[in-house]
PDB file of C-alpha atoms in Angstrom:
ATOM      1  CA  VAL N   1       1.087  14.604 -45.342  1.00 81.00           C
ATOM      2  CA  ASN N   2      -2.203  15.142 -44.297  1.00 85.00           C
ATOM      3  CA  ASP N   3      -4.576  12.265 -45.636  1.00 91.00           C
ATOM      4  CA  SER N   4      -7.979  13.656 -43.741  1.00 92.00           C
ATOM      5  CA  LEU N   5      -7.013  17.309 -44.953  1.00 95.00           C
ATOM      6  CA  MET N   6      -6.414  16.615 -48.751  1.00 96.00           C
ATOM      7  CA  ARG N   7      -8.104  13.591 -49.303  1.00 96.00           C
ATOM      8  CA  PHE N   8     -11.440  14.596 -47.707  1.00 97.00           C
ATOM      9  CA  PHE N   9     -12.923  12.329 -49.974  1.00 97.00           C
ATOM     10  CA  ASP N  10     -11.717   9.217 -48.494  1.00 96.00           C
ATOM     11  CA  HIS N  11     -12.885   9.618 -45.360  1.00 96.00           C
ATOM     12  CA  CYS N  12     -16.023  11.226 -46.115  1.00 97.00           C
ATOM     13  CA  ALA N  13     -18.410   8.226 -45.761  1.00 97.00           C
ATOM     14  CA  LYS N  14     -21.684   9.962 -47.281  1.00 97.00           C
ATOM     15  CA  PHE N  15     -19.937  10.648 -50.415  1.00 98.00           C
ATOM     16  CA  VAL N  16     -17.729   7.038 -50.660  1.00 97.00           C
ATOM     17  CA  ALA N  17     -21.039   5.019 -49.980  1.00 97.00           C
ATOM     18  CA  LEU N  18     -23.444   6.982 -51.930  1.00 97.00           C
ATOM     19  CA  VAL N  19     -20.911   8.777 -54.704  1.00 97.00           C
ATOM     20  CA  GLU N  20     -17.816   7.166 -55.358  1.00 97.00           C
ATOM     21  CA  GLU N  21     -19.183   3.166 -54.425  1.00 97.00           C
ATOM     22  CA  ASN N  22     -22.670   3.450 -55.986  1.00 97.00           C
ATOM     23  CA  ASP N  23     -22.956   2.859 -59.626  1.00 94.00           C
ATOM     24  CA  ALA N  24     -26.601   4.260 -59.528  1.00 97.00           C
ATOM     25  CA  ALA N  25     -24.837   8.156 -59.262  1.00 97.00           C
ATOM     26  CA  MET N  26     -23.491   7.362 -62.304  1.00 97.00           C
ATOM     27  CA  HIS N  27     -26.757   7.191 -64.210  1.00 97.00           C
ATOM     28  CA  GLN N  28     -25.875  10.051 -66.509  1.00 98.00           C
ATOM     29  CA  VAL N  29     -22.667   9.087 -67.706  1.00 98.00           C
ATOM     30  CA  ASN N  30     -23.957   5.594 -68.572  1.00 97.00           C
ATOM     31  CA  ALA N  31     -27.246   6.790 -70.262  1.00 98.00           C
ATOM     32  CA  PHE N  32     -24.188   9.166 -72.468  1.00 98.00           C
ATOM     33  CA  LYS N  33     -22.313   6.317 -73.458  1.00 97.00           C
ATOM     34  CA  GLU N  34     -24.901   4.671 -74.830  1.00 96.00           C
ATOM     35  CA  GLY N  35     -26.634   7.581 -76.383  1.00 97.00           C
ATOM     36  CA  PRO N  36     -26.493   8.775 -80.151  1.00 97.00           C
ATOM     37  CA  GLU N  37     -23.408  10.792 -79.917  1.00 97.00           C
ATOM     38  CA  MET N  38     -20.876   8.293 -78.427  1.00 97.00           C
ATOM     39  CA  LYS N  39     -22.747   5.288 -80.778  1.00 97.00           C
ATOM     40  CA  LYS N  40     -21.394   7.719 -83.977  1.00 97.00           C
ATOM     41  CA  VAL N  41     -17.886   7.736 -82.382  1.00 97.00           C
ATOM     42  CA  LEU N  42     -18.081   4.397 -81.996  1.00 97.00           C
ATOM     43  CA  GLU N  43     -19.158   3.466 -85.419  1.00 97.00           C
ATOM     44  CA  LYS N  44     -16.026   5.540 -86.588  1.00 96.00           C
ATOM     45  CA  VAL N  45     -13.758   4.047 -84.936  1.00 96.00           C
ATOM     46  CA  ALA N  46     -14.522   0.452 -85.249  1.00 96.00           C
ATOM     47  CA  SER N  47     -14.544   1.724 -88.849  1.00 96.00           C
ATOM     48  CA  ALA N  48     -11.476   2.647 -88.945  1.00 95.00           C
ATOM     49  CA  LEU N  49     -10.296  -0.384 -87.177  1.00 95.00           C
ATOM     50  CA  CYS N  50     -12.175  -2.535 -89.539  1.00 95.00           C
ATOM     51  CA  LEU N  51     -13.769  -4.128 -86.282  1.00 95.00           C
ATOM     52  CA  PRO N  52     -17.286  -5.337 -85.927  1.00 96.00           C
ATOM     53  CA  VAL N  53     -19.113  -2.414 -83.581  1.00 95.00           C
ATOM     54  CA  GLU N  54     -20.338  -4.878 -81.073  1.00 95.00           C
ATOM     55  CA  ASP N  55     -16.411  -5.279 -80.551  1.00 95.00           C
ATOM     56  CA  LEU N  56     -15.763  -1.917 -78.938  1.00 95.00           C
ATOM     57  CA  ASN N  57     -17.559  -0.037 -76.201  1.00 96.00           C
ATOM     58  CA  ALA N  58     -17.103   3.365 -75.047  1.00 96.00           C
ATOM     59  CA  ASP N  59     -14.658   2.373 -72.694  1.00 96.00           C
ATOM     60  CA  LEU N  60     -12.240   1.236 -74.762  1.00 96.00           C
ATOM     61  CA  VAL N  61     -13.040   4.289 -77.304  1.00 97.00           C
ATOM     62  CA  GLN N  62     -12.085   6.620 -73.985  1.00 96.00           C
ATOM     63  CA  VAL N  63      -8.998   4.764 -73.548  1.00 96.00           C
ATOM     64  CA  ALA N  64      -7.976   5.432 -77.390  1.00 96.00           C
ATOM     65  CA  PHE N  65      -8.590   8.505 -77.178  1.00 96.00           C
ATOM     66  CA  LEU N  66      -6.877   9.122 -73.732  1.00 94.00           C
ATOM     67  CA  THR N  67      -3.366   6.971 -74.904  1.00 94.00           C
ATOM     68  CA  CYS N  68      -3.549  10.042 -77.825  1.00 95.00           C
ATOM     69  CA  SER N  69      -4.208  13.021 -75.720  1.00 92.00           C
ATOM     70  CA  TYR N  70      -1.219  11.776 -72.965  1.00 92.00           C
ATOM     71  CA  GLU N  71       1.411  11.446 -75.745  1.00 92.00           C
ATOM     72  CA  LEU N  72       0.006  14.699 -77.140  1.00 91.00           C
ATOM     73  CA  ALA N  73       0.534  16.832 -73.676  1.00 90.00           C
ATOM     74  CA  ILE N  74       3.016  14.671 -72.145  1.00 91.00           C
ATOM     75  CA  LYS N  75       5.750  14.019 -75.070  1.00 92.00           C
ATOM     76  CA  ASN N  76       4.290  16.541 -77.958  1.00 93.00           C
ATOM     77  CA  VAL N  77       4.011  13.611 -80.312  1.00 92.00           C
ATOM     78  CA  THR N  78       1.083  12.559 -82.536  1.00 91.00           C
ATOM     79  CA  SER N  79       0.238   9.093 -81.489  1.00 92.00           C
ATOM     80  CA  PRO N  80      -1.207   6.796 -83.852  1.00 93.00           C
ATOM     81  CA  TRP N  81      -4.230   6.800 -81.745  1.00 94.00           C
ATOM     82  CA  CYS N  82      -4.986  10.086 -82.524  1.00 95.00           C
ATOM     83  CA  SER N  83      -5.642   9.263 -86.417  1.00 95.00           C
ATOM     84  CA  LEU N  84      -8.792   7.144 -84.789  1.00 95.00           C
ATOM     85  CA  PHE N  85     -10.395  10.332 -83.872  1.00 96.00           C
ATOM     86  CA  SER N  86     -11.758  14.147 -85.870  1.00 95.00           C
ATOM     87  CA  GLU N  87     -11.958  17.293 -83.458  1.00 95.00           C
ATOM     88  CA  GLU N  88     -16.225  16.833 -83.285  1.00 96.00           C
ATOM     89  CA  ASP N  89     -15.555  13.172 -81.530  1.00 97.00           C
ATOM     90  CA  ALA N  90     -12.828  14.485 -79.654  1.00 96.00           C
ATOM     91  CA  LYS N  91     -15.416  17.116 -78.178  1.00 97.00           C
ATOM     92  CA  VAL N  92     -17.851  14.204 -77.728  1.00 98.00           C
ATOM     93  CA  LEU N  93     -15.421  12.068 -75.680  1.00 97.00           C
ATOM     94  CA  GLU N  94     -13.966  15.500 -73.444  1.00 97.00           C
ATOM     95  CA  TYR N  95     -17.888  15.764 -72.845  1.00 98.00           C
ATOM     96  CA  LEU N  96     -17.839  11.851 -71.565  1.00 97.00           C
ATOM     97  CA  ASN N  97     -15.206  12.763 -69.282  1.00 96.00           C
ATOM     98  CA  ASP N  98     -16.836  16.458 -67.745  1.00 98.00           C
ATOM     99  CA  LEU N  99     -20.034  14.660 -67.229  1.00 98.00           C
ATOM    100  CA  LYS N 100     -18.172  12.001 -65.074  1.00 97.00           C
ATOM    101  CA  GLN N 101     -16.206  14.441 -62.954  1.00 97.00           C
ATOM    102  CA  TYR N 102     -19.215  16.884 -62.858  1.00 98.00           C
ATOM    103  CA  TRP N 103     -21.413  13.964 -61.454  1.00 98.00           C
ATOM    104  CA  LYS N 104     -18.417  12.793 -59.171  1.00 97.00           C
ATOM    105  CA  ARG N 105     -16.737  15.915 -58.141  1.00 97.00           C
ATOM    106  CA  GLY N 106     -18.621  18.688 -59.408  1.00 98.00           C
ATOM    107  CA  TYR N 107     -22.286  19.953 -58.943  1.00 98.00           C
ATOM    108  CA  GLY N 108     -24.085  16.769 -59.754  1.00 97.00           C
ATOM    109  CA  TYR N 109     -24.113  16.044 -55.963  1.00 98.00           C
ATOM    110  CA  ASP N 110     -23.960  17.999 -53.119  1.00 97.00           C
ATOM    111  CA  ILE N 111     -21.639  16.145 -50.703  1.00 98.00           C
ATOM    112  CA  ASN N 112     -19.167  16.251 -53.660  1.00 98.00           C
ATOM    113  CA  SER N 113     -18.499  19.891 -52.494  1.00 97.00           C
ATOM    114  CA  ARG N 114     -19.596  20.272 -49.149  1.00 97.00           C
ATOM    115  CA  SER N 115     -16.850  17.532 -47.978  1.00 97.00           C
ATOM    116  CA  SER N 116     -14.430  19.566 -49.082  1.00 98.00           C
ATOM    117  CA  CYS N 117     -15.140  22.600 -46.570  1.00 97.00           C
ATOM    118  CA  ILE N 118     -12.453  20.541 -44.249  1.00 97.00           C
ATOM    119  CA  LEU N 119     -10.250  22.059 -46.766  1.00 97.00           C
ATOM    120  CA  PHE N 120     -11.455  25.065 -47.151  1.00 98.00           C
ATOM    121  CA  GLN N 121     -11.786  26.278 -44.131  1.00 98.00           C
ATOM    122  CA  ASP N 122      -7.964  25.114 -42.875  1.00 97.00           C
ATOM    123  CA  ILE N 123      -7.196  27.471 -46.049  1.00 97.00           C
ATOM    124  CA  PHE N 124      -9.023  30.760 -44.300  1.00 98.00           C
ATOM    125  CA  GLN N 125      -7.684  29.428 -40.775  1.00 97.00           C
ATOM    126  CA  HIS N 126      -4.201  29.981 -41.492  1.00 97.00           C
ATOM    127  CA  LEU N 127      -5.005  33.543 -43.527  1.00 97.00           C
ATOM    128  CA  ASP N 128      -6.969  34.671 -40.245  1.00 97.00           C
ATOM    129  CA  LYS N 129      -3.436  33.514 -38.117  1.00 97.00           C
ATOM    130  CA  ALA N 130      -1.514  35.723 -40.959  1.00 97.00           C
ATOM    131  CA  VAL N 131      -3.868  38.695 -40.272  1.00 96.00           C
ATOM    132  CA  GLU N 132      -3.298  38.478 -36.731  1.00 96.00           C
ATOM    133  CA  GLU N 133      -0.154  38.108 -36.427  1.00 96.00           C
ATOM    134  CA  SER N 134       0.422  41.257 -38.739  1.00 94.00           C
ATOM    135  CA  LYS N 135      -1.687  43.160 -36.644  1.00 93.00           C
ATOM    136  CA  SER N 136       0.258  42.056 -33.813  1.00 94.00           C
ATOM    137  CA  SER N 137       3.360  43.567 -35.453  1.00 91.00           C
ATOM    138  CA  LYS N 138       4.912  39.615 -35.075  1.00 92.00           C
ATOM    139  CA  PRO N 139       6.841  38.097 -37.956  1.00 94.00           C
ATOM    140  CA  ILE N 140       4.417  35.826 -39.987  1.00 95.00           C
ATOM    141  CA  SER N 141       5.239  32.325 -38.608  1.00 95.00           C
ATOM    142  CA  SER N 142       4.060  30.906 -42.067  1.00 95.00           C
ATOM    143  CA  PRO N 143       4.735  33.117 -44.610  1.00 96.00           C
ATOM    144  CA  LEU N 144       4.394  30.505 -47.377  1.00 97.00           C
ATOM    145  CA  ILE N 145       2.012  27.296 -47.005  1.00 96.00           C
ATOM    146  CA  VAL N 146       1.821  24.875 -50.000  1.00 96.00           C
ATOM    147  CA  GLN N 147      -0.489  21.742 -49.851  1.00 95.00           C
ATOM    148  CA  VAL N 148       0.078  19.107 -52.282  1.00 95.00           C
ATOM    149  CA  GLY N 149      -3.201  16.938 -53.564  1.00 95.00           C
ATOM    150  CA  HIS N 150      -4.697  16.104 -56.794  1.00 94.00           C
ATOM    151  CA  ALA N 151      -7.503  17.364 -59.234  1.00 95.00           C
ATOM    152  CA  GLU N 152     -10.433  15.461 -57.465  1.00 96.00           C
ATOM    153  CA  THR N 153      -9.170  17.665 -54.278  1.00 97.00           C
ATOM    154  CA  LEU N 154      -9.065  21.155 -56.337  1.00 97.00           C
ATOM    155  CA  GLN N 155     -12.301  20.252 -58.246  1.00 98.00           C
ATOM    156  CA  PRO N 156     -14.711  19.899 -54.983  1.00 98.00           C
ATOM    157  CA  LEU N 157     -13.369  23.192 -53.640  1.00 98.00           C
ATOM    158  CA  LEU N 158     -13.807  24.948 -56.948  1.00 98.00           C
ATOM    159  CA  ALA N 159     -17.225  23.827 -56.839  1.00 98.00           C
ATOM    160  CA  LEU N 160     -17.855  24.481 -53.172  1.00 98.00           C
ATOM    161  CA  MET N 161     -16.635  28.282 -54.019  1.00 98.00           C
ATOM    162  CA  GLY N 162     -19.008  28.679 -56.963  1.00 97.00           C
ATOM    163  CA  TYR N 163     -16.946  28.489 -59.782  1.00 98.00           C
ATOM    164  CA  PHE N 164     -17.349  27.301 -63.298  1.00 98.00           C
ATOM    165  CA  LYS N 165     -21.174  26.448 -62.730  1.00 98.00           C
ATOM    166  CA  ASP N 166     -23.737  26.357 -65.853  1.00 97.00           C
ATOM    167  CA  ALA N 167     -27.063  27.254 -65.467  1.00 97.00           C
ATOM    168  CA  GLU N 168     -27.955  23.946 -66.171  1.00 97.00           C
ATOM    169  CA  PRO N 169     -26.663  20.537 -65.601  1.00 97.00           C
ATOM    170  CA  LEU N 170     -24.579  18.752 -67.829  1.00 98.00           C
ATOM    171  CA  MET N 171     -27.019  15.761 -68.372  1.00 98.00           C
ATOM    172  CA  ALA N 172     -26.884  12.234 -70.900  1.00 98.00           C
ATOM    173  CA  ASN N 173     -29.326  14.629 -73.419  1.00 97.00           C
ATOM    174  CA  ASN N 174     -28.345  17.907 -73.767  1.00 96.00           C
ATOM    175  CA  TYR N 175     -24.707  17.931 -74.923  1.00 97.00           C
ATOM    176  CA  ALA N 176     -25.645  20.200 -77.942  1.00 96.00           C
ATOM    177  CA  LYS N 177     -26.815  22.658 -75.333  1.00 97.00           C
ATOM    178  CA  GLN N 178     -23.882  22.604 -73.412  1.00 97.00           C
ATOM    179  CA  GLU N 179     -21.251  23.457 -76.752  1.00 96.00           C
ATOM    180  CA  HIS N 180     -20.494  26.591 -74.212  1.00 97.00           C
ATOM    181  CA  ARG N 181     -20.119  25.168 -71.034  1.00 98.00           C
ATOM    182  CA  LYS N 182     -18.217  26.817 -68.224  1.00 98.00           C
ATOM    183  CA  PHE N 183     -17.284  23.449 -66.326  1.00 98.00           C
ATOM    184  CA  ARG N 184     -14.539  21.637 -68.668  1.00 97.00           C
ATOM    185  CA  SER N 185     -12.501  19.948 -66.070  1.00 96.00           C
ATOM    186  CA  GLY N 186      -9.371  19.907 -68.753  1.00 93.00           C
ATOM    187  CA  ARG N 187      -9.189  23.723 -68.440  1.00 95.00           C
ATOM    188  CA  ILE N 188     -10.025  23.819 -64.594  1.00 97.00           C
ATOM    189  CA  VAL N 189      -7.679  21.028 -63.355  1.00 97.00           C
ATOM    190  CA  PRO N 190      -5.612  20.735 -66.164  1.00 93.00           C
ATOM    191  CA  TYR N 191      -1.528  18.835 -65.572  1.00 91.00           C
ATOM    192  CA  ALA N 192       0.102  20.676 -62.566  1.00 94.00           C
ATOM    193  CA  ALA N 193      -3.851  22.460 -61.547  1.00 97.00           C
ATOM    194  CA  ASN N 194      -2.709  25.202 -58.677  1.00 97.00           C
ATOM    195  CA  LEU N 195      -5.173  27.270 -56.790  1.00 98.00           C
ATOM    196  CA  VAL N 196      -2.901  30.291 -54.593  1.00 98.00           C
ATOM    197  CA  PHE N 197      -4.643  32.297 -52.053  1.00 98.00           C
ATOM    198  CA  VAL N 198      -2.398  35.744 -51.901  1.00 98.00           C
ATOM    199  CA  LEU N 199      -2.886  37.667 -48.893  1.00 97.00           C
ATOM    200  CA  TYR N 200      -1.694  41.248 -49.197  1.00 96.00           C
ATOM    201  CA  HIS N 201      -0.879  43.906 -46.106  1.00 95.00           C
ATOM    202  CA  CYS N 202      -1.982  47.399 -47.812  1.00 92.00           C
ATOM    203  CA  ASP N 203      -0.276  50.256 -45.608  1.00 85.00           C
ATOM    204  CA  GLN N 204      -2.269  52.731 -48.270  1.00 81.00           C
ATOM    205  CA  GLY N 205      -5.661  51.495 -47.277  1.00 70.00           C
ATOM    206  CA  ASN N 206      -8.268  54.172 -46.615  1.00 74.00           C
ATOM    207  CA  THR N 207     -10.122  52.195 -43.971  1.00 82.00           C
ATOM    208  CA  SER N 208      -9.179  49.441 -41.387  1.00 82.00           C
ATOM    209  CA  LYS N 209     -10.974  47.208 -43.727  1.00 87.00           C
ATOM    210  CA  GLU N 210      -8.935  48.088 -46.842  1.00 92.00           C
ATOM    211  CA  GLU N 211      -5.735  46.986 -44.918  1.00 94.00           C
ATOM    212  CA  TYR N 212      -5.982  43.337 -45.684  1.00 96.00           C
ATOM    213  CA  GLN N 213      -6.843  42.318 -49.091  1.00 97.00           C
ATOM    214  CA  VAL N 214      -6.433  39.368 -51.372  1.00 98.00           C
ATOM    215  CA  GLN N 215      -6.438  37.852 -54.873  1.00 98.00           C
ATOM    216  CA  MET N 216      -6.878  34.424 -56.117  1.00 98.00           C
ATOM    217  CA  LEU N 217      -5.049  32.475 -58.618  1.00 98.00           C
ATOM    218  CA  LEU N 218      -5.834  29.421 -61.079  1.00 98.00           C
ATOM    219  CA  ASN N 219      -3.190  27.708 -62.862  1.00 98.00           C
ATOM    220  CA  GLU N 220      -1.552  30.539 -62.326  1.00 97.00           C
ATOM    221  CA  GLN N 221      -4.098  33.207 -63.801  1.00 98.00           C
ATOM    222  CA  LEU N 222      -6.016  35.851 -62.062  1.00 98.00           C
ATOM    223  CA  MET N 223      -9.814  34.970 -60.936  1.00 98.00           C
ATOM    224  CA  LEU N 224     -12.572  37.390 -60.655  1.00 98.00           C
ATOM    225  CA  PHE N 225     -14.309  37.021 -57.048  1.00 97.00           C
ATOM    226  CA  GLN N 226     -18.209  35.754 -57.253  1.00 95.00           C
ATOM    227  CA  HIS N 227     -19.105  38.510 -54.982  1.00 95.00           C
ATOM    228  CA  SER N 228     -17.404  41.362 -56.977  1.00 96.00           C
ATOM    229  CA  ASN N 229     -16.380  40.248 -60.013  1.00 96.00           C
ATOM    230  CA  GLU N 230     -13.411  41.650 -59.146  1.00 97.00           C
ATOM    231  CA  THR N 231      -9.547  40.670 -59.165  1.00 98.00           C
ATOM    232  CA  ILE N 232      -8.731  41.459 -55.687  1.00 97.00           C
ATOM    233  CA  SER N 233     -10.782  42.098 -52.828  1.00 97.00           C
ATOM    234  CA  THR N 234     -10.577  43.182 -49.516  1.00 97.00           C
ATOM    235  CA  TYR N 235     -10.062  39.647 -46.413  1.00 97.00           C
ATOM    236  CA  ALA N 236     -13.432  41.214 -44.734  1.00 97.00           C
ATOM    237  CA  ASP N 237     -15.330  40.683 -47.581  1.00 97.00           C
ATOM    238  CA  LEU N 238     -14.384  37.782 -49.226  1.00 98.00           C
ATOM    239  CA  LYS N 239     -14.654  35.811 -45.446  1.00 97.00           C
ATOM    240  CA  ASP N 240     -18.220  37.508 -45.447  1.00 98.00           C
ATOM    241  CA  TYR N 241     -19.192  36.366 -48.950  1.00 98.00           C
ATOM    242  CA  TYR N 242     -18.114  32.638 -47.793  1.00 98.00           C
ATOM    243  CA  LYS N 243     -19.860  32.958 -43.779  1.00 97.00           C
ATOM    244  CA  ASP N 244     -21.845  30.176 -44.110  1.00 97.00           C
ATOM    245  CA  ILE N 245     -19.378  27.776 -45.601  1.00 97.00           C
ATOM    246  CA  LEU N 246     -17.049  28.968 -42.765  1.00 97.00           C
ATOM    247  CA  GLU N 247     -19.356  28.703 -39.823  1.00 97.00           C
ATOM    248  CA  ASN N 248     -21.775  26.056 -40.787  1.00 96.00           C
ATOM    249  CA  CYS N 249     -20.209  23.575 -42.788  1.00 95.00           C
ATOM    250  CA  HIS N 250     -19.004  20.778 -40.241  1.00 95.00           C
ATOM    251  CA  PHE N 251     -17.411  18.044 -41.852  1.00 96.00           C
ATOM    252  CA  GLN N 252     -18.458  15.126 -39.789  1.00 96.00           C
ATOM    253  CA  GLU N 253     -22.600  15.725 -40.083  1.00 96.00           C
ATOM    254  CA  GLU N 254     -21.843  16.766 -43.995  1.00 96.00           C
ATOM    255  CA  CYS N 255     -20.011  13.364 -44.352  1.00 97.00           C
ATOM    256  CA  GLU N 256     -22.353  10.954 -41.753  1.00 96.00           C
ATOM    257  CA  LEU N 257     -24.893   8.605 -43.755  1.00 93.00           C
ATOM    258  CA  PRO N 258     -28.171   9.134 -43.283  1.00 84.00           C
ATOM    259  CA  LYS N 259     -29.576   6.169 -41.138  1.00 79.00           C
ATOM    260  CA  LEU N 260     -33.084   5.744 -42.851  1.00 65.00           C
ATOM    261  CA  ASN N 261     -33.169   3.428 -46.045  1.00 55.00           C
ATOM    262  CA  ALA N 262     -33.425   5.692 -48.310  1.00 51.00           C
ATOM    263  CA  THR N 263     -31.849   4.827 -51.801  1.00 54.00           C
ATOM    264  CA  ALA N 264     -29.034   6.850 -52.625  1.00 53.00           C
ATOM    265  CA  VAL N 265     -30.587   8.561 -55.023  1.00 53.00           C
ATOM    266  CA  ASP N 266     -33.278   9.881 -52.948  1.00 56.00           C
ATOM    267  CA  GLU N 267     -30.354  11.394 -50.409  1.00 59.00           C
ATOM    268  CA  LEU N 268     -28.489  13.047 -52.959  1.00 62.00           C
TER     269      LEU N 268
END
């Protein structure tokens, strides 16, 4: 168990102080809870339950929706709670959750993803070692490496690599414009989410550069590499594309709290 690697977010002072424990960092999420889309859902649910709308809030409605979704996902049964929501309501509540993930674990603030560079670099250190051993005709000392974390581990790492980034940030006031967004946390980090790097030693490569190639799978599906839009890349090209992160992202420096008395929002 290596919490400093797999729970890097707990060990990043800047993230903890300015995002995790800072209510102001979630202002877009809070604004959406009070916005017209959520108000409409609240009114419908209150009516269905024969309650005054003042007795409900976005958090309570979200609990009901999550209870519905958990039972559907885990037990494959339709919970009575599901009858409270239409498909449109579900889309609104999905967006509420995506907003939270976007601002807390995704592209909302740079520190969300930059804090994961310690894990990103560790992955490439293992790949480097395998290449080195292969070139020396040594047995691969660790042919399989498994690291176990959470969605909160994986989401920042994928953001660091540039995946599922929309042209516009997810905001409280652009729900309709984000109907076809790439950033959908339920698809990116579902139950048992997994990211796999596969390193190949190719005897038939035309050049020495082509001898070592890589594929990447997210939730058992091949991913297109950002630099080539292909599902396979030479290891050299992949390292070159992420050269800045591999060489210039230093966890301690990234996560150090600013010494100036700047507000959290200004710093982020």
